[in-house]
């Protein structure tokens, strides 16, 4: 298995520029750590650890893991939609509570969008519940960077689809320049 070399970047909001973020594709050995990170990040839905192993292996080319000083700082999972390969669906964005407020989520998203295998992507989609203000802020920032042409629609309704057990998920579709 080929593992991509890590890319090291520093967020402009990072307090200590000498300590840079390391971004890389996740690997099989990261699945359990990703699971642990997501459990620290409400309101994210916690999937099975097996799901996180699949993300770290089968979908590694469309996921990004961020480390700082050897610690898992953040993770974005995504995939190209099978029926629409020009659309990258971002499944989850997780940032460890200790690394929040430093621009990491946006840096990870930009790192992911700069990869060769992502360059053909024309749209980014994600689903967000109304209360997830951090995700709204992140994707509105991405939308603004690409011309504020994003569209929000209901994807899964609380009553119709979730039978009242989960908040409505809104689909945010952003055209990339």
PDB file of C-alpha atoms in Angstrom:
ATOM      1  CA  UNK A   1       0.000   0.000   0.000  1.00  0.00           C
ATOM      2  CA  UNK A   2       1.318   3.458  -0.872  1.00  0.00           C
ATOM      3  CA  UNK A   3       0.940   6.138   1.768  1.00  0.00           C
ATOM      4  CA  UNK A   4       1.159   9.719   0.619  1.00  0.00           C
ATOM      5  CA  UNK A   5       3.880  11.809   2.153  1.00  0.00           C
ATOM      6  CA  UNK A   6       2.478  14.243   4.703  1.00  0.00           C
ATOM      7  CA  UNK A   7       2.111  17.878   3.741  1.00  0.00           C
ATOM      8  CA  UNK A   8       3.043  20.378   6.384  1.00  0.00           C
ATOM      9  CA  UNK A   9       1.251  23.691   6.452  1.00  0.00           C
ATOM     10  CA  UNK A  10       0.692  26.389   8.993  1.00  0.00           C
ATOM     11  CA  UNK A  11      -2.657  28.057   9.430  1.00  0.00           C
ATOM     12  CA  UNK A  12      -2.465  31.839   9.432  1.00  0.00           C
ATOM     13  CA  UNK A  13      -4.466  31.697  12.665  1.00  0.00           C
ATOM     14  CA  UNK A  14      -2.061  29.277  14.336  1.00  0.00           C
ATOM     15  CA  UNK A  15      -0.666  30.871  17.473  1.00  0.00           C
ATOM     16  CA  UNK A  16       2.762  29.225  17.242  1.00  0.00           C
ATOM     17  CA  UNK A  17       3.925  29.219  13.591  1.00  0.00           C
ATOM     18  CA  UNK A  18       6.966  27.120  14.480  1.00  0.00           C
ATOM     19  CA  UNK A  19       4.647  24.214  15.330  1.00  0.00           C
ATOM     20  CA  UNK A  20       3.029  23.386  12.017  1.00  0.00           C
ATOM     21  CA  UNK A  21       0.062  21.221  11.157  1.00  0.00           C
ATOM     22  CA  UNK A  22       0.806  17.995   9.333  1.00  0.00           C
ATOM     23  CA  UNK A  23      -1.853  16.961   6.809  1.00  0.00           C
ATOM     24  CA  UNK A  24      -1.982  13.508   5.277  1.00  0.00           C
ATOM     25  CA  UNK A  25      -4.240  10.801   3.978  1.00  0.00           C
ATOM     26  CA  UNK A  26      -5.416   8.536   6.763  1.00  0.00           C
ATOM     27  CA  UNK A  27      -4.313   4.902   6.813  1.00  0.00           C
ATOM     28  CA  UNK A  28      -5.571   1.632   8.280  1.00  0.00           C
ATOM     29  CA  UNK A  29      -3.818   2.322  11.586  1.00  0.00           C
ATOM     30  CA  UNK A  30      -5.758   5.594  12.037  1.00  0.00           C
ATOM     31  CA  UNK A  31      -9.285   4.145  12.160  1.00  0.00           C
ATOM     32  CA  UNK A  32      -9.522   3.764  15.926  1.00  0.00           C
ATOM     33  CA  UNK A  33      -7.991   7.204  16.573  1.00  0.00           C
ATOM     34  CA  UNK A  34     -10.482   8.778  14.153  1.00  0.00           C
ATOM     35  CA  UNK A  35     -13.303   7.026  16.002  1.00  0.00           C
ATOM     36  CA  UNK A  36     -12.028   8.402  19.331  1.00  0.00           C
ATOM     37  CA  UNK A  37     -11.750  11.919  17.873  1.00  0.00           C
ATOM     38  CA  UNK A  38     -15.306  11.878  16.553  1.00  0.00           C
ATOM     39  CA  UNK A  39     -16.629  10.779  19.955  1.00  0.00           C
ATOM     40  CA  UNK A  40     -15.057  14.006  21.356  1.00  0.00           C
ATOM     41  CA  UNK A  41     -16.854  16.167  18.790  1.00  0.00           C
ATOM     42  CA  UNK A  42     -20.565  16.534  19.433  1.00  0.00           C
ATOM     43  CA  UNK A  43     -22.855  17.189  17.621  1.00  0.00           C
ATOM     44  CA  UNK A  44     -21.228  14.799  15.115  1.00  0.00           C
ATOM     45  CA  UNK A  45     -22.978  11.466  14.753  1.00  0.00           C
ATOM     46  CA  UNK A  46     -20.853   8.617  16.007  1.00  0.00           C
ATOM     47  CA  UNK A  47     -20.611   5.846  13.446  1.00  0.00           C
ATOM     48  CA  UNK A  48     -19.130   2.435  14.128  1.00  0.00           C
ATOM     49  CA  UNK A  49     -15.357   2.264  14.418  1.00  0.00           C
ATOM     50  CA  UNK A  50     -15.515  -0.065  11.405  1.00  0.00           C
ATOM     51  CA  UNK A  51     -16.941   2.848   9.392  1.00  0.00           C
ATOM     52  CA  UNK A  52     -13.934   4.946  10.409  1.00  0.00           C
ATOM     53  CA  UNK A  53     -11.589   2.158   9.321  1.00  0.00           C
ATOM     54  CA  UNK A  54     -13.338   2.129   5.919  1.00  0.00           C
ATOM     55  CA  UNK A  55     -12.974   5.891   5.652  1.00  0.00           C
ATOM     56  CA  UNK A  56      -9.279   5.561   6.515  1.00  0.00           C
ATOM     57  CA  UNK A  57      -8.716   2.867   3.880  1.00  0.00           C
ATOM     58  CA  UNK A  58     -11.291   2.717   1.060  1.00  0.00           C
ATOM     59  CA  UNK A  59     -11.886   6.484   1.095  1.00  0.00           C
ATOM     60  CA  UNK A  60      -8.453   7.707   2.201  1.00  0.00           C
ATOM     61  CA  UNK A  61      -7.867   9.694  -1.002  1.00  0.00           C
ATOM     62  CA  UNK A  62     -10.900  11.868  -0.215  1.00  0.00           C
ATOM     63  CA  UNK A  63     -10.210  12.208   3.516  1.00  0.00           C
ATOM     64  CA  UNK A  64      -7.644  14.286   5.358  1.00  0.00           C
ATOM     65  CA  UNK A  65      -6.109  13.839   8.774  1.00  0.00           C
ATOM     66  CA  UNK A  66      -4.364  16.672  10.651  1.00  0.00           C
ATOM     67  CA  UNK A  67      -1.721  16.166  13.307  1.00  0.00           C
ATOM     68  CA  UNK A  68       0.108  18.560  15.578  1.00  0.00           C
ATOM     69  CA  UNK A  69       3.035  17.527  17.733  1.00  0.00           C
ATOM     70  CA  UNK A  70       2.195  13.870  17.069  1.00  0.00           C
ATOM     71  CA  UNK A  71      -1.434  14.248  18.190  1.00  0.00           C
ATOM     72  CA  UNK A  72      -4.535  13.766  16.041  1.00  0.00           C
ATOM     73  CA  UNK A  73      -5.929  17.269  15.754  1.00  0.00           C
ATOM     74  CA  UNK A  74      -8.609  16.888  13.074  1.00  0.00           C
ATOM     75  CA  UNK A  75     -10.190  14.735  10.405  1.00  0.00           C
ATOM     76  CA  UNK A  76     -12.404  15.315   7.379  1.00  0.00           C
ATOM     77  CA  UNK A  77     -14.128  12.397   5.710  1.00  0.00           C
ATOM     78  CA  UNK A  78     -15.519  12.647   2.223  1.00  0.00           C
ATOM     79  CA  UNK A  79     -16.083  10.809  -1.025  1.00  0.00           C
ATOM     80  CA  UNK A  80     -16.911  11.458  -4.643  1.00  0.00           C
ATOM     81  CA  UNK A  81     -20.564  10.640  -5.216  1.00  0.00           C
ATOM     82  CA  UNK A  82     -20.844   7.444  -7.293  1.00  0.00           C
ATOM     83  CA  UNK A  83     -23.545   8.899  -9.557  1.00  0.00           C
ATOM     84  CA  UNK A  84     -21.916  12.345  -9.731  1.00  0.00           C
ATOM     85  CA  UNK A  85     -18.099  12.006  -9.600  1.00  0.00           C
ATOM     86  CA  UNK A  86     -17.571  15.771 -10.019  1.00  0.00           C
ATOM     87  CA  UNK A  87     -19.182  16.289  -6.608  1.00  0.00           C
ATOM     88  CA  UNK A  88     -17.174  15.759  -3.424  1.00  0.00           C
ATOM     89  CA  UNK A  89     -19.477  14.977  -0.513  1.00  0.00           C
ATOM     90  CA  UNK A  90     -17.984  15.991   2.836  1.00  0.00           C
ATOM     91  CA  UNK A  91     -19.354  13.567   5.400  1.00  0.00           C
ATOM     92  CA  UNK A  92     -17.848  14.821   8.652  1.00  0.00           C
ATOM     93  CA  UNK A  93     -15.469  17.491   9.866  1.00  0.00           C
ATOM     94  CA  UNK A  94     -13.976  16.834  13.290  1.00  0.00           C
ATOM     95  CA  UNK A  95     -11.538  19.067  15.173  1.00  0.00           C
ATOM     96  CA  UNK A  96     -10.293  18.073  18.600  1.00  0.00           C
ATOM     97  CA  UNK A  97     -11.576  20.507  21.241  1.00  0.00           C
ATOM     98  CA  UNK A  98      -7.992  21.420  22.177  1.00  0.00           C
ATOM     99  CA  UNK A  99      -7.242  22.636  18.619  1.00  0.00           C
ATOM    100  CA  UNK A 100     -10.415  24.605  17.908  1.00  0.00           C
ATOM    101  CA  UNK A 101     -10.357  28.288  17.074  1.00  0.00           C
ATOM    102  CA  UNK A 102      -7.133  28.079  15.042  1.00  0.00           C
ATOM    103  CA  UNK A 103      -8.588  27.744  11.531  1.00  0.00           C
ATOM    104  CA  UNK A 104      -7.821  24.028  11.338  1.00  0.00           C
ATOM    105  CA  UNK A 105     -11.106  22.904   9.762  1.00  0.00           C
ATOM    106  CA  UNK A 106     -10.740  25.417   6.938  1.00  0.00           C
ATOM    107  CA  UNK A 107      -7.059  24.516   6.456  1.00  0.00           C
ATOM    108  CA  UNK A 108      -7.942  20.813   6.233  1.00  0.00           C
ATOM    109  CA  UNK A 109     -10.725  21.513   3.723  1.00  0.00           C
ATOM    110  CA  UNK A 110      -8.381  23.583   1.554  1.00  0.00           C
ATOM    111  CA  UNK A 111      -5.671  20.911   1.777  1.00  0.00           C
ATOM    112  CA  UNK A 112      -8.169  18.312   0.597  1.00  0.00           C
ATOM    113  CA  UNK A 113      -9.408  20.458  -2.301  1.00  0.00           C
ATOM    114  CA  UNK A 114      -5.811  21.001  -3.526  1.00  0.00           C
ATOM    115  CA  UNK A 115      -5.069  17.298  -4.031  1.00  0.00           C
ATOM    116  CA  UNK A 116      -4.528  16.055  -7.597  1.00  0.00           C
ATOM    117  CA  UNK A 117      -7.303  13.470  -7.325  1.00  0.00           C
ATOM    118  CA  UNK A 118      -9.744  16.199  -6.220  1.00  0.00           C
ATOM    119  CA  UNK A 119      -8.849  18.819  -8.858  1.00  0.00           C
ATOM    120  CA  UNK A 120     -11.647  17.655 -11.216  1.00  0.00           C
ATOM    121  CA  UNK A 121     -14.239  18.361  -8.502  1.00  0.00           C
ATOM    122  CA  UNK A 122     -16.774  21.007  -9.508  1.00  0.00           C
ATOM    123  CA  UNK A 123     -19.046  20.922  -6.442  1.00  0.00           C
ATOM    124  CA  UNK A 124     -18.740  20.332  -2.711  1.00  0.00           C
ATOM    125  CA  UNK A 125     -21.776  19.047  -0.865  1.00  0.00           C
ATOM    126  CA  UNK A 126     -22.357  18.455   2.817  1.00  0.00           C
ATOM    127  CA  UNK A 127     -25.294  18.031   5.133  1.00  0.00           C
ATOM    128  CA  UNK A 128     -25.652  20.100   8.292  1.00  0.00           C
ATOM    129  CA  UNK A 129     -28.218  20.274  11.065  1.00  0.00           C
ATOM    130  CA  UNK A 130     -29.589  23.716  11.914  1.00  0.00           C
ATOM    131  CA  UNK A 131     -27.817  23.811  15.289  1.00  0.00           C
ATOM    132  CA  UNK A 132     -24.315  22.986  13.979  1.00  0.00           C
ATOM    133  CA  UNK A 133     -23.062  26.567  13.802  1.00  0.00           C
ATOM    134  CA  UNK A 134     -19.406  25.562  13.370  1.00  0.00           C
ATOM    135  CA  UNK A 135     -20.194  23.646  10.159  1.00  0.00           C
ATOM    136  CA  UNK A 136     -22.401  26.432   8.824  1.00  0.00           C
ATOM    137  CA  UNK A 137     -19.575  28.892   9.403  1.00  0.00           C
ATOM    138  CA  UNK A 138     -17.005  26.648   7.709  1.00  0.00           C
ATOM    139  CA  UNK A 139     -19.064  25.984   4.591  1.00  0.00           C
ATOM    140  CA  UNK A 140     -20.328  29.569   4.295  1.00  0.00           C
ATOM    141  CA  UNK A 141     -16.670  30.630   4.279  1.00  0.00           C
ATOM    142  CA  UNK A 142     -15.923  28.135   1.496  1.00  0.00           C
ATOM    143  CA  UNK A 143     -19.007  29.346  -0.393  1.00  0.00           C
ATOM    144  CA  UNK A 144     -17.944  32.999  -0.043  1.00  0.00           C
ATOM    145  CA  UNK A 145     -14.489  32.122  -1.383  1.00  0.00           C
ATOM    146  CA  UNK A 146     -16.162  30.629  -4.460  1.00  0.00           C
ATOM    147  CA  UNK A 147     -18.657  33.375  -5.233  1.00  0.00           C
ATOM    148  CA  UNK A 148     -21.528  32.907  -2.749  1.00  0.00           C
ATOM    149  CA  UNK A 149     -23.580  30.800  -5.151  1.00  0.00           C
ATOM    150  CA  UNK A 150     -24.258  27.901  -2.752  1.00  0.00           C
ATOM    151  CA  UNK A 151     -27.715  26.380  -2.462  1.00  0.00           C
ATOM    152  CA  UNK A 152     -29.299  24.951   0.686  1.00  0.00           C
ATOM    153  CA  UNK A 153     -32.146  22.446   0.513  1.00  0.00           C
ATOM    154  CA  UNK A 154     -33.663  19.917   2.884  1.00  0.00           C
ATOM    155  CA  UNK A 155     -31.953  16.568   2.443  1.00  0.00           C
ATOM    156  CA  UNK A 156     -33.390  14.426   5.239  1.00  0.00           C
ATOM    157  CA  UNK A 157     -36.383  15.737   7.185  1.00  0.00           C
ATOM    158  CA  UNK A 158     -36.672  15.164  10.931  1.00  0.00           C
ATOM    159  CA  UNK A 159     -40.207  13.740  10.733  1.00  0.00           C
ATOM    160  CA  UNK A 160     -40.379  12.253   7.240  1.00  0.00           C
ATOM    161  CA  UNK A 161     -37.025  10.480   7.230  1.00  0.00           C
ATOM    162  CA  UNK A 162     -35.867  10.247  10.846  1.00  0.00           C
ATOM    163  CA  UNK A 163     -39.305   9.740  12.428  1.00  0.00           C
ATOM    164  CA  UNK A 164     -38.473  12.450  14.964  1.00  0.00           C
ATOM    165  CA  UNK A 165     -35.242  10.786  16.187  1.00  0.00           C
ATOM    166  CA  UNK A 166     -32.710  13.129  14.505  1.00  0.00           C
ATOM    167  CA  UNK A 167     -32.711  16.765  13.468  1.00  0.00           C
ATOM    168  CA  UNK A 168     -33.294  17.708   9.843  1.00  0.00           C
ATOM    169  CA  UNK A 169     -30.165  17.527   7.709  1.00  0.00           C
ATOM    170  CA  UNK A 170     -29.830  20.376   5.193  1.00  0.00           C
ATOM    171  CA  UNK A 171     -27.858  19.806   2.013  1.00  0.00           C
ATOM    172  CA  UNK A 172     -25.418  22.634   1.220  1.00  0.00           C
ATOM    173  CA  UNK A 173     -24.161  22.486  -2.394  1.00  0.00           C
ATOM    174  CA  UNK A 174     -21.282  24.788  -3.305  1.00  0.00           C
ATOM    175  CA  UNK A 175     -19.993  25.340  -6.833  1.00  0.00           C
ATOM    176  CA  UNK A 176     -16.222  25.634  -6.938  1.00  0.00           C
ATOM    177  CA  UNK A 177     -14.548  28.210  -9.184  1.00  0.00           C
TER     178      UNK A 177
END
